[in-house]
């Protein structure tokens, strides 16, 4: 979530109580939310005894350049073999081994990548998207096969753990889910405001089945430190949105020293790089709970920080690298701040953004992230300037060997599920990442961020023998143009002078199950159309 947690939201979350041992069934959803329906027999095929993907060019996620043509053999939910299929530029032999497949996919001329990993995910809520499968299907339609939910839901009767288990056994149509809970939420043990209570909560979260802890920087430093320490002992991941309410005590530098795993968003970075003061210099009339104030003034931090690339800048990055801190920039979630008109009129909104979600995006003093009360040219210019040093910080960290991941934080600020993720890929490239580095951030780096706290090697994030069969098959080369990953495709002028729409993901394979992204997009579009019909004709 892009901003600090409001008091009302905190109360709502704290009311969510989950039992430690949930059965693999749909939990009662938050009031106003619908349960995720069971996967129908016609939704996805497989896993198969043997699936062969033939003739593809492989971008394996390791950072290695593309290679092909290859045949990829999947047995059940694991990659069994990757075989050379012929010589580039020459016809492929049609009757080549392996044979006896239960299903074959002709991927000649297509590209295969590891399933994408969204390291900053939320699902809907009653005000925006009351059916969780809306977000799940849009993620899968864009090749996102794993999501770290931080938190996946907000509100009482939180079904994050049951969704995680139902996704793991493929009884719902959803990406692989990793559930993080906000420190102090979803239990019946009372407020967490001492180090001892923090440790007790973390032990409870581990036993309940959570994968990690999300911090909003709204606890005293000793409580945060105890929770991070206990999370490491319990092999839980840690992610922090270092909100302004607590950044005077714990900025990103201090959080790294405490052992934090991932810093998400920009919060805490620039507060660690101030040149003339220990705290940011806010205008006298600044009010943090006024969202336009908060988001407008953040962009002005760039005039208060040390010289990008200078010794203090490098010392900060070197310290975070030494501690193994991961950066999850979520560039896309703030992109409307630099060009509101573009975000508001994106190609996909009419067909794929629910009217209720679009209403949430519009200017509002109540809805979080809808801070367009009087969003001026000057504010957009400030944000364009803000992105320069912020993107450089991420690129410099990557160049030093630091891990940078790909999180989209969808459901806020005109960022719709799936489409937002592709925008994050584009913005990583804008920041200076090469296309191969973008793919690595979206796959291998995300897998390490999720699995390293568990103390195990990631079974996802790379296309290699023995790995789980989470794959994306696309007809266009994404290294040439990430825009071709959008579910709406990409317009291109053909040699015949006609404009054609190309791209989109052709197949998404999660845990050996082959999904048709066009069908998933059609399902999302049907939800949009149904809501439009319920509402009746739009008012002028």
Coordinates of C-alpha atoms in Angstrom, one line a residue:
X1 CA 0.0 0.0 0.0
X2 CA 1.6 3.3 -1.1
X3 CA 0.9 5.5 1.9
X4 CA 1.0 5.2 5.7
X5 CA -1.7 3.1 7.3
X6 CA -4.6 5.2 8.5
X7 CA -6.1 4.8 11.9
X8 CA -9.3 3.5 10.5
X9 CA -7.5 0.9 8.4
X10 CA -5.4 -0.2 11.4
X11 CA -8.6 -0.8 13.4
X12 CA -10.1 -2.8 10.6
X13 CA -7.0 -4.9 10.2
X14 CA -6.6 -5.5 13.9
X15 CA -10.1 -7.0 14.0
X16 CA -9.1 -9.8 11.7
X17 CA -8.6 -13.0 13.6
X18 CA -7.4 -16.2 12.0
X19 CA -7.1 -19.7 13.5
X20 CA -3.7 -21.2 13.5
X21 CA -4.8 -24.3 11.6
X22 CA -7.2 -23.5 8.8
X23 CA -8.6 -26.3 6.6
X24 CA -8.1 -26.1 2.9
X25 CA -11.4 -24.5 2.2
X26 CA -12.7 -21.0 1.6
X27 CA -12.5 -18.9 4.7
X28 CA -15.5 -16.6 5.4
X29 CA -14.5 -13.4 3.5
X30 CA -14.5 -9.9 5.0
X31 CA -17.9 -8.4 5.0
X32 CA -18.9 -7.3 1.5
X33 CA -16.3 -9.6 -0.1
X34 CA -17.2 -12.7 -2.0
X35 CA -15.4 -16.1 -1.6
X36 CA -13.0 -17.1 -4.3
X37 CA -14.9 -19.7 -6.4
X38 CA -13.4 -23.1 -6.9
X39 CA -11.5 -23.7 -10.1
X40 CA -13.7 -25.1 -12.7
X41 CA -12.7 -28.1 -14.9
X42 CA -12.4 -25.9 -17.9
X43 CA -10.1 -23.4 -16.1
X44 CA -6.5 -24.5 -17.0
X45 CA -5.3 -27.9 -18.2
X46 CA -3.0 -30.2 -16.4
X47 CA -0.7 -30.9 -14.7
X48 CA 0.2 -33.5 -17.3
X49 CA 2.2 -36.6 -17.1
X50 CA 4.3 -35.1 -19.8
X51 CA 4.0 -31.7 -21.4
X52 CA 6.3 -30.6 -24.2
X53 CA 6.8 -27.0 -25.1
X54 CA 8.4 -27.0 -28.6
X55 CA 10.7 -24.7 -30.5
X56 CA 10.8 -21.8 -28.1
X57 CA 13.5 -19.2 -27.4
X58 CA 14.4 -19.4 -23.7
X59 CA 15.0 -16.4 -21.5
X60 CA 15.8 -18.4 -18.3
X61 CA 15.8 -15.6 -15.7
X62 CA 19.4 -16.1 -14.6
X63 CA 20.6 -13.1 -16.5
X64 CA 21.9 -15.3 -19.4
X65 CA 21.1 -14.2 -22.9
X66 CA 18.2 -15.9 -24.8
X67 CA 18.9 -19.2 -26.4
X68 CA 17.0 -21.5 -28.7
X69 CA 15.2 -23.1 -30.2
X70 CA 14.6 -25.4 -27.3
X71 CA 12.1 -28.0 -26.3
X72 CA 11.1 -27.9 -22.6
X73 CA 9.7 -31.1 -21.0
X74 CA 7.4 -30.7 -18.0
X75 CA 6.4 -33.8 -16.0
X76 CA 3.7 -33.1 -13.5
X77 CA 4.6 -29.7 -11.9
X78 CA 8.4 -29.9 -12.5
X79 CA 10.7 -29.1 -15.4
X80 CA 12.1 -32.5 -16.3
X81 CA 14.4 -31.5 -19.3
X82 CA 15.5 -28.7 -21.5
X83 CA 16.6 -30.0 -24.9
X84 CA 18.2 -28.3 -27.9
X85 CA 15.6 -28.4 -30.7
X86 CA 17.6 -27.5 -33.8
X87 CA 19.7 -24.8 -35.4
X88 CA 18.6 -21.1 -35.5
X89 CA 17.4 -20.1 -38.9
X90 CA 16.9 -23.7 -40.1
X91 CA 13.6 -25.7 -40.2
X92 CA 13.0 -27.8 -37.1
X93 CA 12.5 -31.5 -37.5
X94 CA 8.8 -32.2 -36.9
X95 CA 9.2 -35.8 -35.5
X96 CA 12.0 -35.1 -33.0
X97 CA 12.2 -36.5 -29.5
X98 CA 10.8 -36.4 -26.9
X99 CA 7.6 -38.2 -27.8
X100 CA 4.6 -39.6 -26.0
X101 CA 3.5 -36.2 -24.5
X102 CA 0.0 -35.9 -23.1
X103 CA 0.0 -32.3 -24.5
X104 CA 2.3 -30.3 -26.7
X105 CA 2.5 -26.6 -27.2
X106 CA 3.9 -25.3 -30.4
X107 CA 6.0 -22.3 -29.2
X108 CA 8.0 -21.9 -32.5
X109 CA 8.9 -18.3 -32.7
X110 CA 7.8 -17.6 -29.2
X111 CA 9.6 -16.8 -26.0
X112 CA 9.6 -18.7 -22.7
X113 CA 10.4 -17.0 -19.4
X114 CA 10.1 -18.0 -15.7
X115 CA 6.7 -17.0 -14.2
X116 CA 6.9 -13.5 -13.0
X117 CA 6.9 -12.7 -9.2
X118 CA 5.1 -9.7 -7.8
X119 CA 6.8 -9.0 -4.5
X120 CA 4.3 -6.3 -3.3
X121 CA 0.8 -7.5 -3.7
X122 CA -2.6 -6.7 -2.2
X123 CA -6.0 -8.0 -3.3
X124 CA -9.3 -6.2 -3.4
X125 CA -11.7 -5.0 -0.7
X126 CA -15.4 -4.5 -0.8
X127 CA -15.1 -0.8 -1.9
X128 CA -12.9 -1.6 -4.9
X129 CA -13.1 -5.3 -6.1
X130 CA -15.3 -7.5 -4.0
X131 CA -14.4 -10.7 -5.9
X132 CA -10.8 -11.6 -5.2
X133 CA -10.5 -13.7 -8.4
X134 CA -10.7 -10.5 -10.4
X135 CA -7.2 -9.6 -9.2
X136 CA -5.9 -13.1 -9.3
X137 CA -7.0 -13.7 -12.9
X138 CA -5.5 -10.4 -14.1
X139 CA -2.2 -11.2 -12.4
X140 CA -2.1 -14.7 -14.1
X141 CA -3.2 -13.1 -17.4
X142 CA 0.0 -11.1 -17.3
X143 CA 2.3 -14.0 -16.5
X144 CA 2.5 -13.3 -12.7
X145 CA 2.6 -16.8 -11.2
X146 CA 3.7 -15.8 -7.6
X147 CA 2.6 -13.0 -5.4
X148 CA 4.0 -11.9 -2.0
X149 CA 0.9 -10.5 -0.3
X150 CA 2.0 -7.7 2.1
X151 CA -0.9 -7.9 3.3
X152 CA -3.0 -9.7 0.8
X153 CA -6.2 -8.5 2.3
X154 CA -7.2 -5.8 4.8
X155 CA -10.2 -6.2 7.0
X156 CA -11.8 -8.7 9.4
X157 CA -12.2 -12.5 8.6
X158 CA -9.0 -12.3 6.6
X159 CA -8.9 -15.2 4.1
X160 CA -5.2 -14.8 3.1
X161 CA -4.1 -18.1 4.6
X162 CA -7.0 -20.1 3.2
X163 CA -6.4 -18.5 -0.3
X164 CA -2.7 -19.4 0.1
X165 CA -3.6 -23.1 0.8
X166 CA -6.3 -23.3 -1.9
X167 CA -3.8 -21.8 -4.4
X168 CA -1.2 -24.3 -3.4
X169 CA -3.5 -27.2 -4.1
X170 CA -4.7 -25.5 -7.2
X171 CA -8.4 -25.6 -6.2
X172 CA -8.7 -21.9 -7.1
X173 CA -7.4 -19.9 -10.1
X174 CA -4.7 -17.8 -8.5
X175 CA -1.0 -17.2 -8.5
X176 CA 1.2 -19.0 -5.9
X177 CA 0.6 -16.9 -2.8
X178 CA 2.9 -16.0 0.0
X179 CA 1.1 -14.4 2.9
X180 CA 2.7 -11.7 5.1
X181 CA 0.8 -10.1 8.0
X182 CA 1.2 -6.7 9.5
X183 CA 2.9 -6.8 12.9
X184 CA 0.2 -7.0 15.5
X185 CA -2.7 -7.9 13.2
X186 CA -5.0 -10.9 12.8
X187 CA -4.6 -12.4 16.3
X188 CA -6.5 -12.3 19.6
X189 CA -3.6 -11.6 21.8
X190 CA -4.1 -7.9 22.3
X191 CA -2.0 -4.9 21.3
X192 CA 1.6 -5.5 20.4
X193 CA 3.5 -2.6 22.1
X194 CA 6.4 -4.3 23.9
X195 CA 9.3 -6.4 22.7
X196 CA 8.0 -9.4 24.5
X197 CA 4.5 -9.1 22.8
X198 CA 6.2 -8.6 19.5
X199 CA 8.1 -11.8 19.8
X200 CA 5.0 -13.7 20.9
X201 CA 3.1 -12.3 17.9
X202 CA 5.8 -13.4 15.5
X203 CA 5.9 -16.9 17.0
X204 CA 2.1 -17.0 16.6
X205 CA 2.3 -15.8 12.9
X206 CA 4.9 -18.5 12.1
X207 CA 2.7 -21.2 13.7
X208 CA -0.4 -19.9 11.9
X209 CA 1.3 -20.4 8.5
X210 CA 2.3 -16.9 7.5
X211 CA 5.4 -16.5 5.4
X212 CA 6.6 -13.1 6.7
X213 CA 5.9 -9.9 8.6
X214 CA 5.0 -6.5 7.1
X215 CA 6.0 -3.4 9.1
X216 CA 4.4 0.1 8.8
X217 CA 7.0 1.7 11.1
X218 CA 4.3 2.6 13.6
X219 CA 5.8 0.8 16.6
X220 CA 8.6 1.9 19.0
X221 CA 12.1 1.0 17.8
X222 CA 12.6 -1.7 20.4
X223 CA 9.4 -3.4 19.4
X224 CA 10.4 -3.3 15.7
X225 CA 13.8 -4.6 16.6
X226 CA 12.5 -7.5 18.6
X227 CA 10.0 -8.5 15.9
X228 CA 12.7 -8.5 13.2
X229 CA 15.0 -10.5 15.3
X230 CA 12.3 -13.1 16.2
X231 CA 11.2 -13.3 12.5
X232 CA 14.7 -14.3 11.5
X233 CA 14.7 -17.0 14.2
X234 CA 11.3 -18.2 12.9
X235 CA 12.5 -18.1 9.3
X236 CA 9.9 -15.5 8.3
X237 CA 10.6 -12.8 5.8
X238 CA 10.4 -9.1 6.7
X239 CA 9.3 -6.2 4.6
X240 CA 8.9 -2.6 5.7
X241 CA 7.0 0.4 4.5
X242 CA 9.0 2.9 6.6
X243 CA 6.2 5.4 7.0
X244 CA 6.8 9.0 8.0
X245 CA 5.2 8.6 11.4
X246 CA 8.1 6.4 12.5
X247 CA 11.0 7.4 10.2
X248 CA 12.6 9.7 12.8
X249 CA 13.2 6.5 14.8
X250 CA 13.7 4.0 12.1
X251 CA 14.8 5.0 8.6
X252 CA 16.0 2.6 6.0
X253 CA 19.6 2.7 7.2
X254 CA 18.5 1.8 10.8
X255 CA 16.1 -0.8 9.6
X256 CA 18.9 -2.5 7.7
X257 CA 21.1 -2.4 10.8
X258 CA 18.2 -4.1 12.7
X259 CA 18.2 -6.9 10.2
X260 CA 15.2 -6.0 7.9
X261 CA 15.0 -8.1 4.8
X262 CA 13.3 -5.7 2.3
X263 CA 12.6 -2.0 2.1
X264 CA 9.6 -1.4 -0.1
X265 CA 8.6 1.9 -1.7
X266 CA 10.9 4.9 -1.4
X267 CA 10.1 5.6 2.3
X268 CA 13.2 5.7 4.5
X269 CA 15.8 5.9 1.7
X270 CA 16.0 9.7 1.3
X271 CA 15.6 10.2 5.1
X272 CA 18.8 8.2 5.3
X273 CA 20.5 10.5 2.9
X274 CA 19.7 14.0 4.2
X275 CA 22.6 16.4 3.8
X276 CA 22.0 19.3 6.2
X277 CA 19.7 17.9 8.8
X278 CA 18.8 14.7 10.6
X279 CA 15.1 15.1 9.8
X280 CA 13.3 16.2 6.6
X281 CA 12.5 19.9 6.5
X282 CA 8.7 20.1 6.0
X283 CA 6.8 23.3 5.3
X284 CA 5.4 25.0 8.4
X285 CA 1.8 24.2 7.3
X286 CA 2.5 20.6 6.4
X287 CA -0.1 18.0 7.6
X288 CA 1.0 14.3 7.2
X289 CA -2.6 13.1 7.3
X290 CA -3.6 15.3 4.4
X291 CA -2.6 13.0 1.5
X292 CA -2.1 15.7 -1.0
X293 CA 0.3 17.3 1.4
X294 CA 2.1 14.1 2.0
X295 CA 2.5 12.9 -1.5
X296 CA 3.3 16.4 -2.9
X297 CA 6.0 17.2 -0.4
X298 CA 7.7 13.8 -0.8
X299 CA 8.8 14.9 -4.2
X300 CA 10.6 17.9 -2.7
X301 CA 12.9 15.7 -0.7
X302 CA 15.3 15.6 -3.6
X303 CA 16.5 19.1 -2.7
X304 CA 17.5 17.9 0.8
X305 CA 19.6 14.9 0.0
X306 CA 23.3 14.4 -0.6
X307 CA 24.8 14.4 -4.0
X308 CA 23.7 11.3 -6.0
X309 CA 26.7 9.1 -6.6
X310 CA 28.8 10.9 -4.0
X311 CA 30.6 9.3 -1.1
X312 CA 27.7 9.5 1.4
X313 CA 25.4 8.1 -1.2
X314 CA 27.7 5.2 -1.9
X315 CA 28.4 4.6 1.8
X316 CA 24.6 4.2 2.4
X317 CA 24.3 1.7 -0.5
X318 CA 27.4 -0.2 0.6
X319 CA 26.1 -0.6 4.1
X320 CA 22.7 -2.0 2.9
X321 CA 24.5 -4.3 0.5
X322 CA 26.7 -5.6 3.3
X323 CA 23.6 -6.4 5.4
X324 CA 21.9 -8.1 2.4
X325 CA 18.9 -5.7 2.3
X326 CA 16.7 -6.0 -0.7
X327 CA 15.1 -3.0 -2.4
X328 CA 11.5 -3.3 -3.7
X329 CA 11.0 0.1 -5.4
X330 CA 7.4 -0.1 -6.7
X331 CA 8.1 2.8 -9.1
X332 CA 4.8 2.3 -10.9
X333 CA 2.5 3.0 -7.9
X334 CA 3.5 6.6 -7.9
X335 CA 3.7 7.2 -11.6
X336 CA 0.3 9.0 -11.8
X337 CA 1.9 11.7 -9.7
X338 CA 4.1 12.7 -12.6
X339 CA 1.4 12.4 -15.3
X340 CA -2.1 12.1 -13.9
X341 CA -3.8 12.4 -17.3
X342 CA -1.9 9.4 -18.7
X343 CA -2.7 7.2 -15.7
X344 CA -6.3 8.2 -15.7
X345 CA -6.8 7.4 -19.4
X346 CA -4.8 4.2 -19.7
X347 CA -5.8 1.8 -22.5
X348 CA -7.1 -0.9 -20.2
X349 CA -9.4 1.0 -17.9
X350 CA -12.6 0.9 -20.0
X351 CA -12.5 -2.9 -20.5
X352 CA -10.6 -4.2 -17.5
X353 CA -10.9 -1.8 -14.6
X354 CA -14.0 -2.3 -12.5
X355 CA -16.2 0.9 -12.2
X356 CA -16.0 0.5 -8.4
X357 CA -12.2 0.4 -8.6
X358 CA -12.1 3.4 -11.0
X359 CA -14.4 5.3 -8.6
X360 CA -11.9 4.6 -5.8
X361 CA -9.0 6.0 -7.9
X362 CA -10.8 9.3 -8.5
X363 CA -10.1 12.4 -6.3
X364 CA -11.2 11.7 -2.7
X365 CA -10.3 12.8 0.8
X366 CA -11.4 9.5 2.1
X367 CA -10.0 6.8 -0.3
X368 CA -6.3 6.1 0.3
X369 CA -4.1 7.1 -2.6
X370 CA -6.7 9.3 -4.3
X371 CA -4.9 12.6 -3.5
X372 CA -5.8 14.6 -6.6
X373 CA -7.5 17.4 -4.8
X374 CA -5.7 20.1 -6.9
X375 CA -2.9 18.3 -8.6
X376 CA -1.0 21.0 -10.5
X377 CA 1.6 21.1 -13.3
X378 CA 4.1 22.1 -10.7
X379 CA 3.4 19.0 -8.6
X380 CA 3.9 16.8 -11.6
X381 CA 7.1 18.5 -12.5
X382 CA 8.4 17.9 -9.0
X383 CA 7.6 14.2 -9.2
X384 CA 9.3 13.9 -12.6
X385 CA 12.4 15.3 -10.9
X386 CA 12.0 13.1 -7.9
X387 CA 12.1 10.0 -10.1
X388 CA 15.6 10.9 -11.3
X389 CA 17.5 10.3 -8.0
X390 CA 15.2 7.6 -6.8
X391 CA 15.7 5.6 -10.0
X392 CA 19.4 6.2 -9.8
X393 CA 19.5 4.9 -6.2
X394 CA 17.9 1.6 -7.3
X395 CA 20.2 1.3 -10.4
X396 CA 23.3 2.1 -8.5
X397 CA 22.4 -0.5 -5.9
X398 CA 21.8 -3.1 -8.6
X399 CA 25.2 -2.3 -10.2
X400 CA 26.9 -2.8 -6.8
X401 CA 25.4 -6.3 -6.6
X402 CA 22.3 -5.5 -4.5
X403 CA 19.1 -7.3 -5.1
X404 CA 16.2 -5.2 -6.5
X405 CA 12.8 -6.9 -7.0
X406 CA 9.6 -6.1 -8.9
X407 CA 6.5 -5.2 -6.9
X408 CA 3.4 -3.4 -8.2
X409 CA 1.2 -2.6 -5.2
X410 CA -2.0 -2.8 -7.3
X411 CA -5.4 -1.4 -6.5
X412 CA -4.4 2.1 -5.8
X413 CA -3.5 5.3 -7.8
X414 CA -4.9 4.0 -11.1
X415 CA -2.8 0.9 -10.9
X416 CA -4.9 -2.1 -11.9
X417 CA -3.8 -5.7 -11.3
X418 CA -1.4 -7.2 -13.9
X419 CA -1.2 -4.0 -16.0
X420 CA 0.5 -2.3 -13.1
X421 CA 3.1 -5.1 -13.0
X422 CA 4.1 -4.6 -16.7
X423 CA 4.4 -0.8 -16.0
X424 CA 6.9 -1.7 -13.2
X425 CA 9.0 -3.7 -15.7
X426 CA 9.0 -0.6 -18.0
X427 CA 10.0 1.7 -15.2
X428 CA 12.9 -0.5 -14.1
X429 CA 14.2 -0.2 -17.6
X430 CA 13.7 3.5 -17.4
X431 CA 15.8 3.5 -14.2
X432 CA 18.8 2.0 -16.2
X433 CA 18.2 -1.7 -15.9
X434 CA 19.0 -3.6 -19.1
X435 CA 16.0 -5.7 -20.3
X436 CA 17.8 -8.9 -19.0
X437 CA 18.3 -7.2 -15.6
X438 CA 14.6 -6.3 -15.6
X439 CA 13.7 -10.0 -16.2
X440 CA 16.1 -11.1 -13.5
X441 CA 14.5 -8.6 -11.0
X442 CA 11.1 -10.0 -11.9
X443 CA 12.0 -13.6 -11.5
X444 CA 15.2 -14.8 -9.8
X445 CA 15.5 -11.8 -7.4
X446 CA 11.9 -12.1 -6.3
X447 CA 12.3 -15.8 -5.7
X448 CA 15.4 -15.2 -3.5
X449 CA 13.6 -12.5 -1.6
X450 CA 10.8 -14.9 -0.7
X451 CA 12.7 -18.1 -0.1
X452 CA 16.0 -17.0 1.5
X453 CA 14.4 -16.2 4.8
X454 CA 13.0 -19.8 4.9
X455 CA 16.6 -21.1 4.5
X456 CA 15.9 -23.0 1.3
X457 CA 16.9 -22.7 -2.3
X458 CA 14.1 -21.2 -4.4
X459 CA 12.2 -23.7 -6.5
X460 CA 10.9 -20.9 -8.7
X461 CA 12.3 -17.9 -10.5
X462 CA 14.5 -19.7 -13.1
X463 CA 13.8 -22.1 -16.0
X464 CA 16.0 -25.1 -15.1
X465 CA 15.7 -28.8 -14.7
X466 CA 14.1 -29.7 -11.4
X467 CA 12.4 -26.4 -10.8
X468 CA 8.7 -25.9 -10.5
X469 CA 6.9 -25.4 -13.8
X470 CA 6.0 -21.8 -13.4
X471 CA 6.4 -20.4 -17.0
X472 CA 5.3 -17.6 -19.2
X473 CA 5.0 -18.1 -23.0
X474 CA 4.8 -14.9 -25.1
X475 CA 4.6 -14.5 -28.9
X476 CA 6.7 -11.3 -28.9
X477 CA 10.2 -10.7 -27.6
X478 CA 9.8 -8.8 -24.3
X479 CA 13.4 -7.8 -24.3
X480 CA 12.6 -5.7 -27.4
X481 CA 9.5 -4.2 -25.9
X482 CA 7.9 -4.9 -22.5
X483 CA 4.7 -3.2 -23.7
X484 CA 3.9 -6.4 -25.6
X485 CA 3.2 -8.0 -22.3
X486 CA 0.1 -5.8 -21.6
X487 CA -3.1 -7.7 -21.8
X488 CA -4.3 -5.0 -24.2
X489 CA -1.4 -5.7 -26.5
X490 CA 0.6 -3.1 -28.5
X491 CA -0.2 -1.3 -31.7
X492 CA 2.3 -1.6 -34.4
X493 CA 2.4 -0.4 -38.0
X494 CA 2.9 -3.3 -40.4
X495 CA 4.8 -3.3 -43.6
X496 CA 1.5 -3.3 -45.4
X497 CA 0.7 0.1 -43.9
X498 CA -2.0 -1.3 -41.6
X499 CA -2.0 -1.0 -37.8
X500 CA -2.0 -4.3 -36.0
X501 CA -2.4 -5.1 -32.4
X502 CA 0.3 -7.6 -31.2
X503 CA 1.4 -9.1 -28.0
X504 CA -0.2 -10.2 -24.8
X505 CA 0.8 -13.4 -22.9
X506 CA -0.1 -16.6 -24.9
X507 CA 0.2 -19.1 -22.1
X508 CA 0.7 -18.8 -18.3
X509 CA 1.8 -22.1 -16.6
X510 CA 1.6 -22.2 -12.9
X511 CA 2.5 -25.4 -11.0
X512 CA 2.3 -27.3 -14.3
X513 CA -1.3 -26.1 -15.1
X514 CA -1.6 -24.3 -18.4
X515 CA -3.9 -21.3 -18.4
X516 CA -5.2 -19.3 -21.3
X517 CA -4.6 -15.6 -20.6
X518 CA -7.2 -14.6 -23.1
X519 CA -9.8 -16.5 -21.2
X520 CA -8.6 -15.0 -17.9
X521 CA -8.9 -11.5 -19.4
X522 CA -12.3 -12.3 -20.7
X523 CA -13.4 -13.4 -17.2
X524 CA -12.2 -10.0 -15.8
X525 CA -13.9 -8.1 -18.6
X526 CA -17.1 -10.0 -17.9
X527 CA -16.9 -8.8 -14.2
X528 CA -16.5 -5.3 -15.4
X529 CA -19.4 -5.5 -17.8
X530 CA -21.6 -7.1 -15.2
X531 CA -20.9 -4.2 -12.8
X532 CA -21.6 -1.7 -15.5
X533 CA -25.0 -3.3 -16.2
X534 CA -25.9 -3.3 -12.5
X535 CA -25.1 0.4 -12.3
X536 CA -27.0 1.3 -15.4
X537 CA -26.1 4.1 -18.0
X538 CA -23.3 6.3 -17.0
X539 CA -24.4 9.8 -16.0
X540 CA -23.2 12.7 -18.0

